[in-house]
Amino acid sequence: MEQLTHLLIQYEGVIYNELKRIGMYRSSQDYEDYYQLGCMKLFESFTSCGVDAFSERHRYQFVKYAGQKIRWAFLDQKRRDRYLIDHEEQDDDFEICLSYGFEENIFFKEQLLTLMELLTAKEKNFLQERFINGLNMSEIAIKCGVSRKTVHAWRNGIQKKAQFLKKG
């Protein structure tokens, strides 16, 4: 235990450096989770590296090895986070359709028609790709030749315009 504490004190900068490299800063809501993941990967690196991390002779070799393991773990986690976000958005979209009764559904459809008149062509295209073609945000971005950020802006525009939609 004492050895791991000493390891963290000596090599904590490697974790901070890798957090910075992937654009994760203290203001990010996931910062603490990534920091903990970095600590676990640092300890894992210590046991699997095969060199003495406390030896000055092997210090740079260990830093490179640990940094790479930590960075790969962070990038894998970012991919998992993105995947979960995309799939949660799809689940939220379908819950809207299922939560209405018959009369509420008629009211909702009337409001939806009103909303459609307010939308731009790109926002309408987004709705078609999302709900009819079943594409996720990344797939829409690729198909339309824009960034995911642009696709999210389309969705946010629709959400702002849909503020008046309420349950019957």
Short mmCIF file of N, CA and C in Angstrom, two decimals:
data_model
loop_
_atom_site.label_atom_id
_atom_site.label_comp_id
_atom_site.label_asym_id
_atom_site.label_seq_id
_atom_site.Cartn_x
_atom_site.Cartn_y
_atom_site.Cartn_z
N MET A 1 0.83 -1.19 0.00
CA MET A 1 0.00 0.00 0.00
C MET A 1 0.87 1.25 0.00
N GLU A 2 1.90 1.23 0.82
CA GLU A 2 2.80 2.37 0.90
C GLU A 2 3.51 2.58 -0.44
N GLN A 3 3.83 1.48 -1.10
CA GLN A 3 4.51 1.56 -2.39
C GLN A 3 3.60 2.21 -3.45
N LEU A 4 2.30 1.90 -3.41
CA LEU A 4 1.36 2.49 -4.38
C LEU A 4 1.16 3.98 -4.11
N THR A 5 1.15 4.37 -2.85
CA THR A 5 1.05 5.78 -2.50
C THR A 5 2.25 6.54 -3.02
N HIS A 6 3.43 5.96 -2.83
CA HIS A 6 4.67 6.57 -3.32
C HIS A 6 4.64 6.66 -4.85
N LEU A 7 4.13 5.62 -5.49
CA LEU A 7 4.03 5.61 -6.96
C LEU A 7 3.12 6.75 -7.43
N LEU A 8 1.99 6.91 -6.78
CA LEU A 8 1.05 7.97 -7.16
C LEU A 8 1.66 9.34 -6.95
N ILE A 9 2.35 9.53 -5.85
CA ILE A 9 2.98 10.82 -5.58
C ILE A 9 4.02 11.14 -6.66
N GLN A 10 4.81 10.14 -7.03
CA GLN A 10 5.89 10.36 -7.99
C GLN A 10 5.38 10.51 -9.42
N TYR A 11 4.32 9.78 -9.79
CA TYR A 11 3.91 9.74 -11.20
C TYR A 11 2.50 10.30 -11.46
N GLU A 12 1.94 11.02 -10.52
CA GLU A 12 0.61 11.60 -10.72
C GLU A 12 0.58 12.56 -11.91
N GLY A 13 1.69 13.18 -12.18
CA GLY A 13 1.79 14.10 -13.32
C GLY A 13 1.51 13.42 -14.65
N VAL A 14 1.81 12.12 -14.74
CA VAL A 14 1.53 11.38 -15.97
C VAL A 14 0.02 11.34 -16.21
N ILE A 15 -0.73 11.13 -15.15
CA ILE A 15 -2.20 11.09 -15.26
C ILE A 15 -2.71 12.47 -15.70
N TYR A 16 -2.25 13.53 -15.05
CA TYR A 16 -2.69 14.88 -15.40
C TYR A 16 -2.33 15.22 -16.84
N ASN A 17 -1.14 14.82 -17.27
CA ASN A 17 -0.72 15.08 -18.64
C ASN A 17 -1.64 14.39 -19.65
N GLU A 18 -2.00 13.16 -19.38
CA GLU A 18 -2.87 12.43 -20.31
C GLU A 18 -4.29 12.98 -20.28
N LEU A 19 -4.76 13.42 -19.11
CA LEU A 19 -6.07 14.07 -19.05
C LEU A 19 -6.08 15.32 -19.93
N LYS A 20 -5.01 16.08 -19.85
CA LYS A 20 -4.90 17.30 -20.63
C LYS A 20 -4.84 16.97 -22.13
N ARG A 21 -4.13 15.91 -22.48
CA ARG A 21 -3.99 15.54 -23.90
C ARG A 21 -5.32 15.17 -24.55
N ILE A 22 -6.24 14.61 -23.76
CA ILE A 22 -7.54 14.24 -24.34
C ILE A 22 -8.58 15.35 -24.16
N GLY A 23 -8.16 16.48 -23.60
CA GLY A 23 -9.07 17.61 -23.44
C GLY A 23 -10.00 17.50 -22.25
N MET A 24 -9.57 16.79 -21.23
CA MET A 24 -10.38 16.62 -20.02
C MET A 24 -9.79 17.54 -18.94
N TYR A 25 -10.57 18.53 -18.53
CA TYR A 25 -10.10 19.50 -17.54
C TYR A 25 -10.95 19.41 -16.27
N ARG A 26 -10.49 20.03 -15.21
CA ARG A 26 -11.16 19.95 -13.90
C ARG A 26 -12.62 20.41 -13.98
N SER A 27 -12.95 21.26 -14.91
CA SER A 27 -14.32 21.75 -15.03
C SER A 27 -15.26 20.72 -15.67
N SER A 28 -14.70 19.68 -16.27
CA SER A 28 -15.52 18.64 -16.91
C SER A 28 -16.22 17.81 -15.84
N GLN A 29 -17.46 17.44 -16.12
CA GLN A 29 -18.23 16.68 -15.13
C GLN A 29 -17.66 15.27 -14.94
N ASP A 30 -16.96 14.73 -15.91
CA ASP A 30 -16.41 13.39 -15.81
C ASP A 30 -14.96 13.37 -15.36
N TYR A 31 -14.43 14.51 -14.98
CA TYR A 31 -13.01 14.62 -14.64
C TYR A 31 -12.60 13.62 -13.56
N GLU A 32 -13.33 13.55 -12.46
CA GLU A 32 -12.97 12.66 -11.35
C GLU A 32 -12.98 11.19 -11.78
N ASP A 33 -13.96 10.82 -12.60
CA ASP A 33 -14.04 9.44 -13.07
C ASP A 33 -12.81 9.09 -13.91
N TYR A 34 -12.41 10.01 -14.78
CA TYR A 34 -11.24 9.77 -15.62
C TYR A 34 -9.96 9.76 -14.77
N TYR A 35 -9.90 10.62 -13.77
CA TYR A 35 -8.73 10.64 -12.89
C TYR A 35 -8.60 9.28 -12.18
N GLN A 36 -9.71 8.76 -11.66
CA GLN A 36 -9.68 7.45 -10.99
C GLN A 36 -9.26 6.34 -11.96
N LEU A 37 -9.78 6.40 -13.19
CA LEU A 37 -9.37 5.43 -14.20
C LEU A 37 -7.87 5.53 -14.46
N GLY A 38 -7.36 6.77 -14.50
CA GLY A 38 -5.92 6.99 -14.69
C GLY A 38 -5.10 6.39 -13.55
N CYS A 39 -5.59 6.54 -12.32
CA CYS A 39 -4.90 5.95 -11.17
C CYS A 39 -4.84 4.43 -11.28
N MET A 40 -5.96 3.83 -11.65
CA MET A 40 -5.99 2.37 -11.79
C MET A 40 -5.02 1.90 -12.87
N LYS A 41 -4.98 2.63 -13.99
CA LYS A 41 -4.08 2.24 -15.08
C LYS A 41 -2.62 2.48 -14.70
N LEU A 42 -2.37 3.49 -13.89
CA LEU A 42 -1.00 3.72 -13.41
C LEU A 42 -0.55 2.54 -12.56
N PHE A 43 -1.40 2.09 -11.65
CA PHE A 43 -1.07 0.95 -10.79
C PHE A 43 -0.93 -0.32 -11.62
N GLU A 44 -1.80 -0.48 -12.61
CA GLU A 44 -1.71 -1.64 -13.51
C GLU A 44 -0.38 -1.62 -14.26
N SER A 45 0.02 -0.44 -14.72
CA SER A 45 1.28 -0.29 -15.44
C SER A 45 2.46 -0.66 -14.55
N PHE A 46 2.38 -0.28 -13.30
CA PHE A 46 3.43 -0.58 -12.35
C PHE A 46 3.65 -2.09 -12.23
N THR A 47 2.55 -2.84 -12.20
CA THR A 47 2.68 -4.29 -12.04
C THR A 47 3.03 -5.00 -13.34
N SER A 48 2.68 -4.41 -14.48
CA SER A 48 2.90 -5.13 -15.75
C SER A 48 4.10 -4.64 -16.55
N CYS A 49 4.72 -3.57 -16.14
CA CYS A 49 5.79 -2.97 -16.95
C CYS A 49 7.04 -3.83 -17.03
N GLY A 50 7.42 -4.47 -15.97
CA GLY A 50 8.61 -5.31 -16.01
C GLY A 50 9.89 -4.59 -15.68
N VAL A 51 9.81 -3.29 -15.38
CA VAL A 51 10.99 -2.53 -14.96
C VAL A 51 10.68 -1.90 -13.61
N ASP A 52 11.71 -1.51 -12.91
CA ASP A 52 11.54 -0.87 -11.61
C ASP A 52 11.20 0.61 -11.82
N ALA A 53 9.97 0.98 -11.54
CA ALA A 53 9.49 2.35 -11.78
C ALA A 53 10.19 3.35 -10.87
N PHE A 54 10.75 2.89 -9.76
CA PHE A 54 11.39 3.80 -8.82
C PHE A 54 12.87 3.99 -9.12
N SER A 55 13.38 3.23 -10.06
CA SER A 55 14.77 3.36 -10.46
C SER A 55 14.90 4.54 -11.42
N GLU A 56 15.88 5.38 -11.18
CA GLU A 56 16.10 6.54 -12.06
C GLU A 56 16.45 6.09 -13.48
N ARG A 57 17.10 4.96 -13.58
CA ARG A 57 17.52 4.42 -14.88
C ARG A 57 16.31 4.04 -15.76
N HIS A 58 15.20 3.58 -15.14
CA HIS A 58 14.04 3.13 -15.90
C HIS A 58 12.87 4.12 -15.86
N ARG A 59 13.11 5.27 -15.27
CA ARG A 59 12.04 6.26 -15.07
C ARG A 59 11.35 6.65 -16.39
N TYR A 60 12.12 7.02 -17.41
CA TYR A 60 11.54 7.49 -18.66
C TYR A 60 10.82 6.37 -19.40
N GLN A 61 11.35 5.17 -19.31
CA GLN A 61 10.70 4.02 -19.93
C GLN A 61 9.34 3.77 -19.28
N PHE A 62 9.30 3.87 -17.95
CA PHE A 62 8.04 3.66 -17.25
C PHE A 62 7.03 4.77 -17.57
N VAL A 63 7.49 6.01 -17.61
CA VAL A 63 6.59 7.13 -17.91
C VAL A 63 5.96 6.95 -19.28
N LYS A 64 6.75 6.56 -20.24
CA LYS A 64 6.22 6.35 -21.60
C LYS A 64 5.21 5.20 -21.61
N TYR A 65 5.56 4.11 -20.97
CA TYR A 65 4.69 2.93 -20.92
C TYR A 65 3.38 3.25 -20.21
N ALA A 66 3.47 3.85 -19.02
CA ALA A 66 2.27 4.17 -18.24
C ALA A 66 1.41 5.20 -18.96
N GLY A 67 2.05 6.21 -19.53
CA GLY A 67 1.31 7.24 -20.25
C GLY A 67 0.50 6.66 -21.40
N GLN A 68 1.10 5.73 -22.12
CA GLN A 68 0.40 5.11 -23.25
C GLN A 68 -0.79 4.27 -22.77
N LYS A 69 -0.59 3.49 -21.71
CA LYS A 69 -1.70 2.68 -21.16
C LYS A 69 -2.84 3.57 -20.66
N ILE A 70 -2.50 4.65 -20.00
CA ILE A 70 -3.51 5.57 -19.47
C ILE A 70 -4.26 6.24 -20.62
N ARG A 71 -3.53 6.72 -21.62
CA ARG A 71 -4.17 7.39 -22.76
C ARG A 71 -5.12 6.44 -23.48
N TRP A 72 -4.70 5.21 -23.72
CA TRP A 72 -5.56 4.24 -24.39
C TRP A 72 -6.83 3.97 -23.57
N ALA A 73 -6.67 3.87 -22.26
CA ALA A 73 -7.83 3.65 -21.40
C ALA A 73 -8.79 4.84 -21.47
N PHE A 74 -8.25 6.07 -21.48
CA PHE A 74 -9.08 7.26 -21.59
C PHE A 74 -9.83 7.30 -22.92
N LEU A 75 -9.12 6.99 -24.01
CA LEU A 75 -9.76 7.02 -25.32
C LEU A 75 -10.84 5.94 -25.43
N ASP A 76 -10.58 4.77 -24.88
CA ASP A 76 -11.60 3.72 -24.86
C ASP A 76 -12.83 4.17 -24.07
N GLN A 77 -12.60 4.81 -22.94
CA GLN A 77 -13.71 5.28 -22.12
C GLN A 77 -14.51 6.36 -22.84
N LYS A 78 -13.82 7.26 -23.54
CA LYS A 78 -14.51 8.30 -24.31
C LYS A 78 -15.40 7.67 -25.38
N ARG A 79 -14.89 6.63 -26.05
CA ARG A 79 -15.69 5.93 -27.06
C ARG A 79 -16.92 5.30 -26.43
N ARG A 80 -16.76 4.66 -25.28
CA ARG A 80 -17.90 4.06 -24.58
C ARG A 80 -18.92 5.12 -24.17
N ASP A 81 -18.42 6.25 -23.67
CA ASP A 81 -19.31 7.34 -23.27
C ASP A 81 -20.12 7.85 -24.46
N ARG A 82 -19.45 8.05 -25.60
CA ARG A 82 -20.15 8.52 -26.80
C ARG A 82 -21.20 7.52 -27.24
N TYR A 83 -20.87 6.24 -27.22
CA TYR A 83 -21.80 5.19 -27.62
C TYR A 83 -23.04 5.22 -26.72
N LEU A 84 -22.82 5.33 -25.41
CA LEU A 84 -23.93 5.36 -24.47
C LEU A 84 -24.82 6.59 -24.68
N ILE A 85 -24.21 7.73 -24.92
CA ILE A 85 -24.97 8.96 -25.14
C ILE A 85 -25.86 8.81 -26.38
N ASP A 86 -25.29 8.29 -27.47
CA ASP A 86 -26.06 8.11 -28.70
C ASP A 86 -27.24 7.18 -28.48
N HIS A 87 -27.03 6.09 -27.73
CA HIS A 87 -28.10 5.13 -27.53
C HIS A 87 -29.13 5.61 -26.51
N GLU A 88 -28.73 6.39 -25.54
CA GLU A 88 -29.69 6.98 -24.60
C GLU A 88 -30.60 7.96 -25.32
N GLU A 89 -30.03 8.72 -26.28
CA GLU A 89 -30.84 9.67 -27.04
C GLU A 89 -31.91 8.93 -27.83
N GLN A 90 -31.57 7.78 -28.41
CA GLN A 90 -32.55 7.01 -29.17
C GLN A 90 -33.66 6.52 -28.24
N ASP A 91 -33.32 6.05 -27.06
CA ASP A 91 -34.33 5.58 -26.11
C ASP A 91 -35.26 6.71 -25.70
N ASP A 92 -34.71 7.90 -25.45
CA ASP A 92 -35.53 9.05 -25.06
C ASP A 92 -36.51 9.42 -26.16
N ASP A 93 -36.05 9.32 -27.42
CA ASP A 93 -36.91 9.68 -28.54
C ASP A 93 -38.14 8.79 -28.62
N PHE A 94 -37.99 7.51 -28.38
CA PHE A 94 -39.11 6.59 -28.50
C PHE A 94 -40.05 6.66 -27.30
N GLU A 95 -39.55 7.07 -26.13
CA GLU A 95 -40.41 7.20 -24.95
C GLU A 95 -41.49 8.25 -25.17
N ILE A 96 -41.18 9.30 -25.93
CA ILE A 96 -42.15 10.35 -26.20
C ILE A 96 -43.38 9.75 -26.88
N CYS A 97 -43.16 8.92 -27.88
CA CYS A 97 -44.25 8.34 -28.65
C CYS A 97 -45.11 7.41 -27.81
N LEU A 98 -44.52 6.71 -26.87
CA LEU A 98 -45.25 5.70 -26.11
C LEU A 98 -46.02 6.26 -24.92
N SER A 99 -45.70 7.49 -24.50
CA SER A 99 -46.25 7.99 -23.24
C SER A 99 -47.61 8.69 -23.40
N TYR A 100 -48.15 8.80 -24.59
CA TYR A 100 -49.40 9.51 -24.81
C TYR A 100 -50.58 8.56 -24.99
N GLY A 101 -51.78 8.97 -24.48
CA GLY A 101 -53.02 8.25 -24.72
C GLY A 101 -53.63 8.75 -26.02
N PHE A 102 -54.82 8.25 -26.36
CA PHE A 102 -55.44 8.58 -27.64
C PHE A 102 -55.70 10.08 -27.80
N GLU A 103 -56.40 10.70 -26.83
CA GLU A 103 -56.73 12.12 -26.94
C GLU A 103 -55.47 12.99 -26.87
N GLU A 104 -54.58 12.60 -25.99
CA GLU A 104 -53.32 13.33 -25.87
C GLU A 104 -52.53 13.21 -27.17
N ASN A 105 -52.61 12.07 -27.80
CA ASN A 105 -51.89 11.83 -29.03
C ASN A 105 -52.41 12.74 -30.15
N ILE A 106 -53.74 12.94 -30.23
CA ILE A 106 -54.32 13.83 -31.23
C ILE A 106 -53.83 15.26 -30.98
N PHE A 107 -53.87 15.69 -29.72
CA PHE A 107 -53.39 17.03 -29.36
C PHE A 107 -51.91 17.18 -29.73
N PHE A 108 -51.14 16.14 -29.42
CA PHE A 108 -49.71 16.15 -29.72
C PHE A 108 -49.47 16.26 -31.23
N LYS A 109 -50.25 15.52 -32.02
CA LYS A 109 -50.08 15.56 -33.48
C LYS A 109 -50.39 16.95 -34.03
N GLU A 110 -51.40 17.60 -33.49
CA GLU A 110 -51.72 18.97 -33.91
C GLU A 110 -50.56 19.91 -33.60
N GLN A 111 -50.02 19.77 -32.42
CA GLN A 111 -48.88 20.61 -32.05
C GLN A 111 -47.66 20.29 -32.91
N LEU A 112 -47.50 19.03 -33.22
CA LEU A 112 -46.37 18.61 -34.05
C LEU A 112 -46.47 19.22 -35.44
N LEU A 113 -47.65 19.27 -36.01
CA LEU A 113 -47.83 19.91 -37.31
C LEU A 113 -47.47 21.39 -37.26
N THR A 114 -47.86 22.04 -36.16
CA THR A 114 -47.50 23.44 -35.98
C THR A 114 -45.98 23.59 -35.88
N LEU A 115 -45.36 22.71 -35.16
CA LEU A 115 -43.90 22.74 -35.02
C LEU A 115 -43.23 22.56 -36.37
N MET A 116 -43.72 21.65 -37.18
CA MET A 116 -43.09 21.36 -38.47
C MET A 116 -43.04 22.61 -39.35
N GLU A 117 -44.03 23.49 -39.20
CA GLU A 117 -44.04 24.73 -39.97
C GLU A 117 -42.93 25.68 -39.53
N LEU A 118 -42.47 25.54 -38.29
CA LEU A 118 -41.42 26.41 -37.75
C LEU A 118 -40.00 25.95 -38.07
N LEU A 119 -39.86 24.69 -38.47
CA LEU A 119 -38.53 24.11 -38.65
C LEU A 119 -37.91 24.49 -40.00
N THR A 120 -36.58 24.56 -39.99
CA THR A 120 -35.84 24.77 -41.24
C THR A 120 -35.76 23.44 -41.98
N ALA A 121 -35.32 23.51 -43.23
CA ALA A 121 -35.19 22.29 -44.04
C ALA A 121 -34.19 21.32 -43.40
N LYS A 122 -33.11 21.85 -42.84
CA LYS A 122 -32.10 20.99 -42.22
C LYS A 122 -32.66 20.30 -40.97
N GLU A 123 -33.45 21.03 -40.20
CA GLU A 123 -34.05 20.44 -39.00
C GLU A 123 -35.06 19.36 -39.37
N LYS A 124 -35.83 19.59 -40.43
CA LYS A 124 -36.77 18.57 -40.92
C LYS A 124 -36.00 17.33 -41.40
N ASN A 125 -34.91 17.57 -42.10
CA ASN A 125 -34.07 16.47 -42.57
C ASN A 125 -33.52 15.68 -41.39
N PHE A 126 -33.12 16.39 -40.35
CA PHE A 126 -32.62 15.73 -39.14
C PHE A 126 -33.69 14.80 -38.57
N LEU A 127 -34.94 15.29 -38.46
CA LEU A 127 -36.02 14.47 -37.93
C LEU A 127 -36.24 13.22 -38.78
N GLN A 128 -36.19 13.39 -40.08
CA GLN A 128 -36.38 12.24 -40.98
C GLN A 128 -35.27 11.21 -40.77
N GLU A 129 -34.03 11.67 -40.76
CA GLU A 129 -32.90 10.74 -40.59
C GLU A 129 -32.95 10.06 -39.23
N ARG A 130 -33.35 10.80 -38.22
CA ARG A 130 -33.34 10.29 -36.85
C ARG A 130 -34.48 9.30 -36.59
N PHE A 131 -35.69 9.69 -36.96
CA PHE A 131 -36.86 8.89 -36.59
C PHE A 131 -37.32 7.92 -37.67
N ILE A 132 -37.22 8.30 -38.91
CA ILE A 132 -37.69 7.42 -39.98
C ILE A 132 -36.59 6.46 -40.41
N ASN A 133 -35.38 7.00 -40.61
CA ASN A 133 -34.27 6.15 -41.04
C ASN A 133 -33.52 5.51 -39.88
N GLY A 134 -33.77 5.99 -38.66
CA GLY A 134 -33.19 5.39 -37.46
C GLY A 134 -31.70 5.61 -37.28
N LEU A 135 -31.16 6.67 -37.85
CA LEU A 135 -29.73 6.94 -37.72
C LEU A 135 -29.43 7.62 -36.38
N ASN A 136 -28.23 7.35 -35.85
CA ASN A 136 -27.82 8.07 -34.64
C ASN A 136 -27.11 9.37 -35.05
N MET A 137 -26.70 10.14 -34.07
CA MET A 137 -26.12 11.47 -34.34
C MET A 137 -24.88 11.39 -35.22
N SER A 138 -24.02 10.43 -34.95
CA SER A 138 -22.79 10.29 -35.74
C SER A 138 -23.10 9.92 -37.18
N GLU A 139 -24.03 9.02 -37.38
CA GLU A 139 -24.39 8.58 -38.72
C GLU A 139 -25.03 9.72 -39.52
N ILE A 140 -25.83 10.54 -38.86
CA ILE A 140 -26.43 11.70 -39.53
C ILE A 140 -25.34 12.67 -39.95
N ALA A 141 -24.39 12.91 -39.06
CA ALA A 141 -23.29 13.83 -39.38
C ALA A 141 -22.52 13.35 -40.60
N ILE A 142 -22.23 12.06 -40.65
CA ILE A 142 -21.49 11.51 -41.79
C ILE A 142 -22.32 11.63 -43.07
N LYS A 143 -23.59 11.25 -42.99
CA LYS A 143 -24.46 11.29 -44.17
C LYS A 143 -24.62 12.71 -44.71
N CYS A 144 -24.74 13.69 -43.81
CA CYS A 144 -24.96 15.08 -44.23
C CYS A 144 -23.65 15.82 -44.49
N GLY A 145 -22.52 15.20 -44.16
CA GLY A 145 -21.22 15.83 -44.39
C GLY A 145 -20.95 17.00 -43.45
N VAL A 146 -21.44 16.90 -42.22
CA VAL A 146 -21.22 17.95 -41.23
C VAL A 146 -20.65 17.32 -39.96
N SER A 147 -20.31 18.16 -39.00
CA SER A 147 -19.79 17.66 -37.73
C SER A 147 -20.94 17.22 -36.82
N ARG A 148 -20.61 16.41 -35.81
CA ARG A 148 -21.62 16.01 -34.83
C ARG A 148 -22.14 17.23 -34.09
N LYS A 149 -21.28 18.21 -33.90
CA LYS A 149 -21.67 19.44 -33.20
C LYS A 149 -22.80 20.13 -33.97
N THR A 150 -22.71 20.15 -35.29
CA THR A 150 -23.75 20.75 -36.13
C THR A 150 -25.05 19.99 -35.99
N VAL A 151 -24.97 18.66 -35.98
CA VAL A 151 -26.18 17.83 -35.83
C VAL A 151 -26.83 18.10 -34.47
N HIS A 152 -26.01 18.22 -33.43
CA HIS A 152 -26.54 18.54 -32.11
C HIS A 152 -27.19 19.94 -32.11
N ALA A 153 -26.62 20.87 -32.87
CA ALA A 153 -27.21 22.21 -32.97
C ALA A 153 -28.59 22.13 -33.63
N TRP A 154 -28.74 21.29 -34.65
CA TRP A 154 -30.05 21.10 -35.29
C TRP A 154 -31.05 20.58 -34.26
N ARG A 155 -30.63 19.55 -33.51
CA ARG A 155 -31.52 18.98 -32.50
C ARG A 155 -31.89 20.01 -31.45
N ASN A 156 -30.91 20.80 -31.00
CA ASN A 156 -31.18 21.83 -30.00
C ASN A 156 -32.12 22.89 -30.54
N GLY A 157 -32.00 23.23 -31.82
CA GLY A 157 -32.91 24.18 -32.45
C GLY A 157 -34.34 23.66 -32.44
N ILE A 158 -34.49 22.39 -32.73
CA ILE A 158 -35.82 21.77 -32.71
C ILE A 158 -36.38 21.80 -31.29
N GLN A 159 -35.54 21.49 -30.31
CA GLN A 159 -36.00 21.48 -28.93
C GLN A 159 -36.45 22.87 -28.48
N LYS A 160 -35.73 23.91 -28.89
CA LYS A 160 -36.14 25.27 -28.53
C LYS A 160 -37.47 25.63 -29.15
N LYS A 161 -37.64 25.26 -30.42
CA LYS A 161 -38.88 25.58 -31.11
C LYS A 161 -40.04 24.75 -30.58
N ALA A 162 -39.74 23.61 -29.95
CA ALA A 162 -40.78 22.71 -29.46
C ALA A 162 -41.16 23.00 -28.01
N GLN A 163 -40.71 24.11 -27.46
CA GLN A 163 -41.00 24.44 -26.07
C GLN A 163 -42.50 24.49 -25.78
N PHE A 164 -43.30 24.85 -26.79
CA PHE A 164 -44.74 24.99 -26.57
C PHE A 164 -45.47 23.66 -26.50
N LEU A 165 -44.79 22.58 -26.93
CA LEU A 165 -45.45 21.27 -26.90
C LEU A 165 -45.66 20.83 -25.46
N LYS A 166 -46.88 20.48 -25.12
CA LYS A 166 -47.21 20.02 -23.77
C LYS A 166 -48.17 18.86 -23.87
N LYS A 167 -48.22 18.08 -22.84
CA LYS A 167 -49.23 17.01 -22.79
C LYS A 167 -50.60 17.66 -22.59
N GLY A 168 -51.61 17.08 -23.29
CA GLY A 168 -52.98 17.55 -23.26
C GLY A 168 -53.42 17.94 -21.93
#
